[in-house]
């Protein structure tokens, strides 16, 4: 974390994670990089996650970050603070409240249903829900990743707190587009996600495996995780997540996003669907929360049961080339029009920079 002096006005972005974490990257750093805005970044210890094991490996950096953050939280009165989710993994909201209320302008951004976050027993000592509530109470502006999250924020925030939706955005031109939709001897499904969301993939593993066995296909799993993939293991190829690994999306025939229907998952922002769409991939996704709107807009398939998942994947993988090409082009057009940086830049600038 880089400390900021009282004499240095401007934008300060704050997150408990580094750029390796999807949320901090998408909600903060991608915007700053895209708009080329001068900003100072407070990234805590710069880790991809805040799991005790991860921070334990970087304990000196975490201690230094905690000391600097608490020291400098009251020194941001000449700056705009854009805070994503939380400032520290060891906070119950007091630190975030101080940052947002002290800043010249305090903007709180979140992209997960923190009111329903499935915390472990250890994490309950530093409640994400409590951080979320106190941040909402202290912000001049709240930015939510979708309408479900905005509704939750309006119900929890003090009356009159402005809450505005800005979806997670993407730069389609930075993705390698799919160039051929011709049927292949070995059809390929792709799933892109984090270790924490691999459980959603495993939950539909039997349906996916049944389809892949039928059509002779395989699945590429792009993730930093290393956990067991259940029934998918014999037909899965793991690829460690990296920016370079995203080029593999265009080599697949369809991108998938299974989700269970829970209060927490209804707040998901469908970012992996946007990445598939930017690659002009046909998409198959559970109709949960904003997923429903995105997959419909992309001209994709929205299976809700195990049988529907099997049927939907079989249909798209065995469809004529022109149908898959049509679905891919529809997905790309929808993302360009509704979820690109260009389409949301005026709104983001006004909300964050005033």
JSON list of C-alpha atoms in Angstrom, two decimals, residues 180-187 253 317-321 324:
[
{"chain": "A", "resi": 180, "resn": "UNK", "atom": "CA", "xyz": [-14.53, -20.34, -36.80]},
{"chain": "A", "resi": 181, "resn": "UNK", "atom": "CA", "xyz": [-17.70, -22.11, -35.66]},
{"chain": "A", "resi": 182, "resn": "UNK", "atom": "CA", "xyz": [-17.14, -25.23, -37.72]},
{"chain": "A", "resi": 183, "resn": "UNK", "atom": "CA", "xyz": [-17.96, -28.50, -35.98]},
{"chain": "A", "resi": 184, "resn": "UNK", "atom": "CA", "xyz": [-14.94, -30.38, -34.61]},
{"chain": "A", "resi": 185, "resn": "UNK", "atom": "CA", "xyz": [-14.16, -33.97, -33.83]},
{"chain": "A", "resi": 186, "resn": "UNK", "atom": "CA", "xyz": [-13.66, -33.02, -30.16]},
{"chain": "A", "resi": 187, "resn": "UNK", "atom": "CA", "xyz": [-16.09, -30.24, -29.15]},
{"chain": "A", "resi": 253, "resn": "UNK", "atom": "CA", "xyz": [-17.26, -23.89, -28.78]},
{"chain": "A", "resi": 317, "resn": "UNK", "atom": "CA", "xyz": [-22.45, -28.46, -29.49]},
{"chain": "A", "resi": 318, "resn": "UNK", "atom": "CA", "xyz": [-24.30, -30.33, -32.24]},
{"chain": "A", "resi": 319, "resn": "UNK", "atom": "CA", "xyz": [-25.96, -27.29, -33.86]},
{"chain": "A", "resi": 320, "resn": "UNK", "atom": "CA", "xyz": [-25.13, -26.31, -37.46]},
{"chain": "A", "resi": 321, "resn": "UNK", "atom": "CA", "xyz": [-22.21, -23.94, -37.86]},
{"chain": "A", "resi": 324, "resn": "UNK", "atom": "CA", "xyz": [-23.42, -21.21, -33.40]}
]
